Amino acid sequence: MCYEWGDTGAYHDRKNLAELDPAVLLRAVEDCLPAKPFFEFFGGEPLLYSGIWDLIALIKRAGCELAFPTNGTLIEQHADRLVALEPNLIWISLDGPREVNDVQRGKGVFTKVVRGIEKLSELRHATGGRFPELGLAYIVTAQNYNRIEEFFLRSIDLSLFSLVSIELQSYTTDAEYQAYRDLLKERFKISSAPCAKAYVRDVSAFAGIDAAFVTDQMLKVREACVAKGIRFFSQPRTLTAENLTSYLGADWSGMVDKRNRCGVPWAYAEISARGDVTTCHTFYDLTIGNIYEQTLLEIWEGQRLNSIRSYLREGLFPICTACCRYHSGAVPISTRPAAQGADTALVVR
């Protein structure tokens, strides 16, 4: 399921993994601070990064917002530090009730994550602080699509969360991937696209998912969230059986939530573990520079990014429908209402 570490993940093509030099990354973050961007960390697992605590401290001292996802297994261990440093939002990923989650993530993981959630919530309450807020992320698959309502309404304490996100699995078809790969080669002189290839799925993999049943469950969870004052997000945004059926069948033109433009490359940058910079959260085969070679500002003002923006003024890439930003319509999910969110975002992967 994971497009980086799963059976067909992009990282399987890498002989050696990398970790960003904390000093180099801190300098890149410092360069951004005058603009007060919204920061996000991704992974792998962000809480395993050796420089994460200095990064959080720097970002929060500058008065910027910060969010990151985690598998939740290290929350209990680091709860005191997280409450003290106050990142704005932590997204915790779970895949269903205990028996469902632990099949996909390992025996005992569900219980360990819940312990961490409860400890962090208790510590935050004891200090009287608001942050970090907790978000709960659930990716719908053929293995857990029929357990959504059970999980959210009977297996977890929703009152511990400020946000909930239920998302259908992002994917692309082989034809879309081939068209994207050819475009990268012809227009941007990039010979391979392993990240994009990791997203290729045959729609037959979703044939067993009952779109109407998924829709009904998601609507019930949304109703419960609204009643409790919990912010609710979904992918796709429009929750109807017809819209979800189109999504699961790769009928992108038949969806309500279709788009023909993307504004993300004008407001967003992402740094990979190797220092490569991209302007897409999902597909980072198309890079615009590297922070070991240039400053982030030099990269942002460079010709490579201008050429990407020039192309996107004409329309989307063939693979853009597999991007979660396409279906959510958002750059980052801020802790503030969308209209008040930061104008720019920097993500560290």
CSV table of C-alpha atoms in Angstrom, one decimal:
chain,number,residue,atom,x,y,z
A,1,MET,CA,0.0,0.0,0.0
A,2,CYS,CA,2.9,2.4,0.8
A,3,TYR,CA,4.2,4.0,-2.4
A,4,GLU,CA,7.7,4.4,-0.9
A,5,TRP,CA,8.2,1.3,1.3
A,6,GLY,CA,5.5,-1.1,0.0
A,7,ASP,CA,6.1,-4.2,-2.2
A,8,THR,CA,6.3,-1.9,-5.3
A,9,GLY,CA,7.5,1.2,-3.5
A,10,ALA,CA,9.9,3.6,-5.1
A,11,TYR,CA,12.6,3.1,-2.5
A,12,HIS,CA,13.2,-0.5,-3.7
A,13,ASP,CA,15.1,1.0,-6.6
A,14,ARG,CA,17.5,2.7,-4.2
A,15,LYS,CA,20.6,0.8,-3.2
A,16,ASN,CA,21.5,3.3,-0.5
A,17,LEU,CA,19.0,5.3,1.6
A,18,ALA,CA,19.9,8.8,2.8
A,19,GLU,CA,19.2,11.3,5.6
A,20,LEU,CA,19.4,15.0,5.2
A,21,ASP,CA,22.3,16.7,6.9
A,22,PRO,CA,20.6,18.5,9.8
A,23,ALA,CA,22.8,21.6,9.4
A,24,VAL,CA,22.1,21.9,5.7
A,25,LEU,CA,18.3,21.5,6.4
A,26,LEU,CA,18.3,24.0,9.2
A,27,ARG,CA,19.9,26.6,6.9
A,28,ALA,CA,17.3,25.9,4.3
A,29,VAL,CA,14.5,26.3,6.8
A,30,GLU,CA,16.0,29.6,8.1
A,31,ASP,CA,16.0,31.0,4.6
A,32,CYS,CA,12.3,30.5,4.5
A,33,LEU,CA,11.4,32.0,7.8
A,34,PRO,CA,10.8,35.6,6.7
A,35,ALA,CA,7.9,34.4,4.5
A,36,LYS,CA,6.3,32.6,7.5
A,37,PRO,CA,5.5,29.4,5.5
A,38,PHE,CA,3.5,26.5,6.7
A,39,PHE,CA,5.9,23.5,7.4
A,40,GLU,CA,5.2,19.8,7.0
A,41,PHE,CA,7.4,16.8,7.7
A,42,PHE,CA,7.0,13.5,5.9
A,43,GLY,CA,8.9,10.2,5.7
A,44,GLY,CA,9.4,7.4,6.2
A,45,GLU,CA,8.7,8.1,9.9
A,46,PRO,CA,9.5,11.8,10.8
A,47,LEU,CA,10.1,10.9,14.5
A,48,LEU,CA,13.1,8.8,13.4
A,49,TYR,CA,15.0,11.7,11.9
A,50,SER,CA,18.0,12.7,14.0
A,51,GLY,CA,17.5,16.5,13.5
A,52,ILE,CA,13.7,16.7,14.1
A,53,TRP,CA,13.8,18.3,17.6
A,54,ASP,CA,16.0,21.2,16.5
A,55,LEU,CA,13.8,21.7,13.5
A,56,ILE,CA,10.6,21.8,15.5
A,57,ALA,CA,12.2,24.2,18.0
A,58,LEU,CA,13.4,26.5,15.2
A,59,ILE,CA,10.1,26.6,13.3
A,60,LYS,CA,8.1,27.2,16.4
A,61,ARG,CA,10.4,30.0,17.7
A,62,ALA,CA,9.9,31.7,14.3
A,63,GLY,CA,6.1,31.6,14.9
A,64,CYS,CA,5.4,29.3,11.9
A,65,GLU,CA,2.9,26.4,11.8
A,66,LEU,CA,4.1,22.8,11.6
A,67,ALA,CA,2.3,19.5,11.0
A,68,PHE,CA,3.5,16.0,10.3
A,69,PRO,CA,2.2,12.5,10.0
A,70,THR,CA,3.4,9.5,12.0
A,71,ASN,CA,2.6,5.8,12.4
A,72,GLY,CA,2.1,6.6,16.0
A,73,THR,CA,4.5,4.0,17.5
A,74,LEU,CA,6.9,6.6,18.9
A,75,ILE,CA,4.3,9.0,20.3
A,76,GLU,CA,4.3,7.5,23.8
A,77,GLN,CA,8.1,7.6,23.9
A,78,HIS,CA,8.3,11.2,22.9
A,79,ALA,CA,5.0,12.6,24.3
A,80,ASP,CA,6.7,14.9,26.9
A,81,ARG,CA,9.0,16.5,24.2
A,82,LEU,CA,6.1,16.9,21.8
A,83,VAL,CA,3.9,18.7,24.4
A,84,ALA,CA,6.8,20.9,25.4
A,85,LEU,CA,7.8,21.9,21.8
A,86,GLU,CA,4.1,22.2,20.6
A,87,PRO,CA,4.1,21.3,16.9
A,88,ASN,CA,0.7,22.4,15.7
A,89,LEU,CA,-0.7,19.2,14.4
A,90,ILE,CA,0.3,15.5,14.3
A,91,TRP,CA,-1.5,13.2,11.9
A,92,ILE,CA,-1.7,9.6,13.2
A,93,SER,CA,-2.3,6.8,10.8
A,94,LEU,CA,-4.4,3.8,11.7
A,95,ASP,CA,-6.0,1.2,9.3
A,96,GLY,CA,-9.0,0.0,11.3
A,97,PRO,CA,-9.9,-1.8,14.5
A,98,ARG,CA,-7.1,-3.6,16.3
A,99,GLU,CA,-7.3,-6.9,14.4
A,100,VAL,CA,-7.4,-5.1,11.0
A,101,ASN,CA,-4.7,-2.6,11.8
A,102,ASP,CA,-2.3,-5.1,13.2
A,103,VAL,CA,-2.5,-7.4,10.2
A,104,GLN,CA,-1.2,-4.5,8.0
A,105,ARG,CA,1.1,-2.8,10.6
A,106,GLY,CA,2.3,-5.5,12.9
A,107,LYS,CA,1.0,-7.3,16.1
A,108,GLY,CA,0.5,-5.0,19.0
A,109,VAL,CA,0.8,-1.8,17.0
A,110,PHE,CA,-2.8,-0.6,17.6
A,111,THR,CA,-2.5,-0.9,21.4
A,112,LYS,CA,0.9,0.9,21.4
A,113,VAL,CA,-0.4,3.8,19.2
A,114,VAL,CA,-3.5,4.2,21.4
A,115,ARG,CA,-1.3,4.3,24.5
A,116,GLY,CA,0.7,7.1,22.9
A,117,ILE,CA,-2.4,9.1,21.9
A,118,GLU,CA,-3.8,8.8,25.5
A,119,LYS,CA,-0.5,9.8,27.1
A,120,LEU,CA,0.0,12.8,24.8
A,121,SER,CA,-3.6,14.0,25.4
A,122,GLU,CA,-3.2,13.6,29.1
A,123,LEU,CA,0.0,15.6,29.2
A,124,ARG,CA,-1.4,18.3,27.0
A,125,HIS,CA,-4.4,18.6,29.2
A,126,ALA,CA,-2.2,18.8,32.3
A,127,THR,CA,-0.2,21.6,31.0
A,128,GLY,CA,-3.3,23.5,29.7
A,129,GLY,CA,-1.9,23.8,26.2
A,130,ARG,CA,-3.7,23.5,22.9
A,131,PHE,CA,-0.9,21.9,20.9
A,132,PRO,CA,-0.1,19.5,19.4
A,133,GLU,CA,-3.6,18.9,18.1
A,134,LEU,CA,-4.1,15.3,16.9
A,135,GLY,CA,-5.5,14.2,13.5
A,136,LEU,CA,-6.6,10.7,12.6
A,137,ALA,CA,-5.8,9.5,9.1
A,138,TYR,CA,-7.4,6.4,7.5
A,139,ILE,CA,-6.6,5.1,4.1
A,140,VAL,CA,-9.5,3.0,2.6
A,141,THR,CA,-8.3,-0.3,1.0
A,142,ALA,CA,-9.9,-3.5,-0.1
A,143,GLN,CA,-9.0,-5.0,3.3
A,144,ASN,CA,-10.6,-2.4,5.5
A,145,TYR,CA,-13.3,-0.6,3.5
A,146,ASN,CA,-16.1,-2.4,5.4
A,147,ARG,CA,-14.7,-1.4,8.9
A,148,ILE,CA,-14.8,2.4,8.6
A,149,GLU,CA,-17.9,3.0,10.8
A,150,GLU,CA,-16.8,0.4,13.3
A,151,PHE,CA,-13.4,1.9,13.7
A,152,PHE,CA,-14.3,5.5,14.1
A,153,LEU,CA,-17.5,5.2,16.0
A,154,ARG,CA,-16.8,2.1,18.2
A,155,SER,CA,-13.0,1.3,18.3
A,156,ILE,CA,-11.4,4.7,19.0
A,157,ASP,CA,-12.1,7.7,21.2
A,158,LEU,CA,-12.9,10.4,18.7
A,159,SER,CA,-12.9,13.1,21.4
A,160,LEU,CA,-9.1,12.9,21.5
A,161,PHE,CA,-8.8,14.2,17.9
A,162,SER,CA,-9.3,17.6,16.4
A,163,LEU,CA,-9.2,16.4,12.8
A,164,VAL,CA,-10.2,13.3,10.8
A,165,SER,CA,-9.3,12.4,7.3
A,166,ILE,CA,-10.6,9.4,5.4
A,167,GLU,CA,-9.0,8.9,2.0
A,168,LEU,CA,-9.4,6.4,-0.9
A,169,GLN,CA,-6.1,5.1,-1.9
A,170,SER,CA,-4.2,7.3,-4.4
A,171,TYR,CA,-3.2,5.6,-7.6
A,172,THR,CA,-2.6,5.9,-11.3
A,173,THR,CA,-3.2,3.7,-14.4
A,174,ASP,CA,-0.3,2.3,-16.4
A,175,ALA,CA,-1.4,4.3,-19.4
A,176,GLU,CA,-1.2,7.5,-17.4
A,177,TYR,CA,2.2,6.6,-16.0
A,178,GLN,CA,3.6,5.8,-19.5
A,179,ALA,CA,2.3,9.2,-20.8
A,180,TYR,CA,3.9,11.0,-17.9
A,181,ARG,CA,7.2,9.1,-18.3
A,182,ASP,CA,7.3,10.0,-22.0
A,183,LEU,CA,6.6,13.6,-21.2
A,184,LEU,CA,9.4,13.8,-18.6
A,185,LYS,CA,11.8,12.4,-21.1
A,186,GLU,CA,10.8,14.6,-24.1
A,187,ARG,CA,10.3,17.9,-22.3
A,188,PHE,CA,12.4,17.8,-19.2
A,189,LYS,CA,15.2,15.3,-20.2
A,190,ILE,CA,14.4,12.9,-17.3
A,191,SER,CA,14.9,9.3,-18.3
A,192,SER,CA,13.0,7.4,-15.5
A,193,ALA,CA,10.2,8.0,-13.0
A,194,PRO,CA,10.3,5.3,-10.3
A,195,CYS,CA,8.3,7.4,-7.9
A,196,ALA,CA,5.4,7.7,-10.3
A,197,LYS,CA,5.7,4.0,-11.3
A,198,ALA,CA,5.1,3.0,-7.6
A,199,TYR,CA,1.6,4.5,-7.9
A,200,VAL,CA,0.5,2.3,-10.8
A,201,ARG,CA,-2.5,0.0,-9.9
A,202,ASP,CA,-4.9,-1.9,-12.0
A,203,VAL,CA,-8.5,-0.9,-11.2
A,204,SER,CA,-9.4,-4.5,-10.7
A,205,ALA,CA,-7.7,-4.3,-7.4
A,206,PHE,CA,-10.6,-2.1,-6.2
A,207,ALA,CA,-13.3,-4.3,-7.7
A,208,GLY,CA,-14.4,-5.7,-4.4
A,209,ILE,CA,-14.9,-2.3,-2.7
A,210,ASP,CA,-18.6,-1.4,-2.4
A,211,ALA,CA,-18.6,2.3,-3.2
A,212,ALA,CA,-22.1,2.9,-1.8
A,213,PHE,CA,-21.3,1.2,1.5
A,214,VAL,CA,-18.1,3.2,1.8
A,215,THR,CA,-20.0,6.4,1.1
A,216,ASP,CA,-22.6,5.6,3.7
A,217,GLN,CA,-19.9,4.9,6.3
A,218,MET,CA,-17.9,8.0,5.6
A,219,LEU,CA,-21.1,10.2,5.8
A,220,LYS,CA,-21.9,8.7,9.2
A,221,VAL,CA,-18.3,9.4,10.4
A,222,ARG,CA,-18.5,13.0,9.0
A,223,GLU,CA,-21.8,13.5,10.8
A,224,ALA,CA,-20.3,12.3,14.1
A,225,CYS,CA,-17.3,14.6,13.6
A,226,VAL,CA,-19.5,17.6,12.9
A,227,ALA,CA,-21.5,16.9,16.0
A,228,LYS,CA,-18.3,16.8,18.1
A,229,GLY,CA,-16.7,19.9,16.5
A,230,ILE,CA,-14.0,17.8,14.8
A,231,ARG,CA,-12.8,19.0,11.3
A,232,PHE,CA,-13.4,16.3,8.7
A,233,PHE,CA,-11.6,15.8,5.4
A,234,SER,CA,-12.1,13.2,2.7
A,235,GLN,CA,-10.6,12.1,-0.5
A,236,PRO,CA,-12.4,12.7,-2.8
A,237,ARG,CA,-14.2,15.6,-1.2
A,238,THR,CA,-17.6,14.9,-2.7
A,239,LEU,CA,-19.1,11.9,-0.9
A,240,THR,CA,-21.6,10.2,-3.2
A,241,ALA,CA,-21.6,6.6,-4.4
A,242,GLU,CA,-21.4,7.8,-8.0
A,243,ASN,CA,-18.3,9.9,-7.3
A,244,LEU,CA,-16.5,7.2,-5.4
A,245,THR,CA,-17.4,4.7,-8.2
A,246,SER,CA,-15.8,6.9,-10.7
A,247,TYR,CA,-12.7,7.3,-8.5
A,248,LEU,CA,-12.3,3.6,-8.0
A,249,GLY,CA,-12.7,3.0,-11.8
A,250,ALA,CA,-10.2,5.7,-12.8
A,251,ASP,CA,-13.0,7.6,-14.5
A,252,TRP,CA,-11.5,10.9,-13.5
A,253,SER,CA,-13.6,12.9,-16.1
A,254,GLY,CA,-16.7,11.5,-14.5
A,255,MET,CA,-15.9,12.8,-11.1
A,256,VAL,CA,-17.4,15.9,-9.5
A,257,ASP,CA,-14.0,16.8,-8.1
A,258,LYS,CA,-12.2,17.2,-11.3
A,259,ARG,CA,-9.7,20.0,-12.0
A,260,ASN,CA,-7.7,21.3,-15.0
A,261,ARG,CA,-5.2,23.5,-13.2
A,262,CYS,CA,-2.8,23.2,-10.2
A,263,GLY,CA,-1.5,26.2,-8.2
A,264,VAL,CA,0.7,24.2,-5.9
A,265,PRO,CA,4.0,24.9,-7.8
A,266,TRP,CA,3.5,28.6,-7.1
A,267,ALA,CA,3.2,28.2,-3.4
A,268,TYR,CA,4.9,24.9,-2.3
A,269,ALA,CA,8.3,23.3,-2.2
A,270,GLU,CA,9.4,19.9,-0.9
A,271,ILE,CA,12.8,18.7,0.1
A,272,SER,CA,13.7,15.0,-0.2
A,273,ALA,CA,16.1,13.0,2.0
A,274,ARG,CA,18.7,13.5,-0.7
A,275,GLY,CA,18.3,17.2,-0.8
A,276,ASP,CA,16.3,17.2,-4.1
A,277,VAL,CA,13.6,19.9,-4.3
A,278,THR,CA,10.3,19.4,-6.0
A,279,THR,CA,7.0,21.3,-6.1
A,280,CYS,CA,4.8,18.2,-6.0
A,281,HIS,CA,4.0,16.4,-2.8
A,282,THR,CA,3.2,13.1,-4.5
A,283,PHE,CA,5.5,12.8,-7.5
A,284,TYR,CA,9.1,13.9,-7.0
A,285,ASP,CA,10.8,12.5,-10.1
A,286,LEU,CA,10.7,16.0,-11.6
A,287,THR,CA,13.2,17.9,-9.5
A,288,ILE,CA,14.1,21.6,-9.6
A,289,GLY,CA,17.4,21.6,-7.7
A,290,ASN,CA,19.2,20.4,-4.7
A,291,ILE,CA,19.9,22.2,-1.4
A,292,TYR,CA,23.4,20.8,-1.2
A,293,GLU,CA,24.2,22.7,-4.4
A,294,GLN,CA,22.1,25.9,-4.2
A,295,THR,CA,20.1,27.8,-1.6
A,296,LEU,CA,16.4,27.2,-1.6
A,297,LEU,CA,15.8,30.8,-2.8
A,298,GLU,CA,18.1,30.2,-5.8
A,299,ILE,CA,16.2,27.1,-6.6
A,300,TRP,CA,12.8,28.8,-6.2
A,301,GLU,CA,13.9,31.5,-8.6
A,302,GLY,CA,15.5,29.2,-11.1
A,303,GLN,CA,14.7,28.3,-14.7
A,304,ARG,CA,13.8,24.7,-14.0
A,305,LEU,CA,10.8,25.8,-11.9
A,306,ASN,CA,9.8,28.4,-14.4
A,307,SER,CA,9.7,25.7,-17.1
A,308,ILE,CA,7.4,23.5,-15.0
A,309,ARG,CA,5.1,26.4,-14.3
A,310,SER,CA,5.1,27.2,-18.0
A,311,TYR,CA,3.9,23.7,-18.8
A,312,LEU,CA,1.2,23.8,-16.0
A,313,ARG,CA,-0.2,27.0,-17.4
A,314,GLU,CA,-1.3,24.9,-20.3
A,315,GLY,CA,-2.8,22.1,-18.2
A,316,LEU,CA,-2.0,19.2,-15.9
A,317,PHE,CA,0.5,16.4,-16.1
A,318,PRO,CA,-1.0,13.1,-17.3
A,319,ILE,CA,-0.5,11.7,-13.8
A,320,CYS,CA,-1.9,14.5,-11.7
A,321,THR,CA,-5.2,12.7,-10.9
A,322,ALA,CA,-3.1,10.3,-8.7
A,323,CYS,CA,-2.1,13.2,-6.4
A,324,CYS,CA,-3.9,13.7,-3.1
A,325,ARG,CA,-3.7,17.5,-3.6
A,326,TYR,CA,-5.7,17.1,-6.8
A,327,HIS,CA,-8.6,15.5,-4.9
A,328,SER,CA,-8.4,17.5,-1.7
A,329,GLY,CA,-7.9,20.8,-3.5
A,330,ALA,CA,-5.5,22.0,-0.7
A,331,VAL,CA,-1.8,22.7,-0.4
A,332,PRO,CA,-1.2,22.0,3.3
A,333,ILE,CA,-4.0,21.1,5.8
A,334,SER,CA,-3.4,23.9,8.3
A,335,THR,CA,-4.6,24.1,11.8
A,336,ARG,CA,-6.4,27.3,10.8
A,337,PRO,CA,-9.4,27.6,8.5
A,338,ALA,CA,-8.2,27.4,4.8
A,339,ALA,CA,-8.9,31.1,4.2
A,340,GLN,CA,-6.4,32.1,7.0
A,341,GLY,CA,-3.7,29.5,6.1
A,342,ALA,CA,-0.2,30.4,5.2
A,343,ASP,CA,0.4,31.5,1.6
A,344,THR,CA,3.4,29.2,1.1
A,345,ALA,CA,4.4,25.8,2.4
A,346,LEU,CA,7.7,23.9,2.8
A,347,VAL,CA,7.7,20.1,3.2
A,348,VAL,CA,10.7,18.0,4.4
A,349,ARG,CA,10.5,14.4,3.3
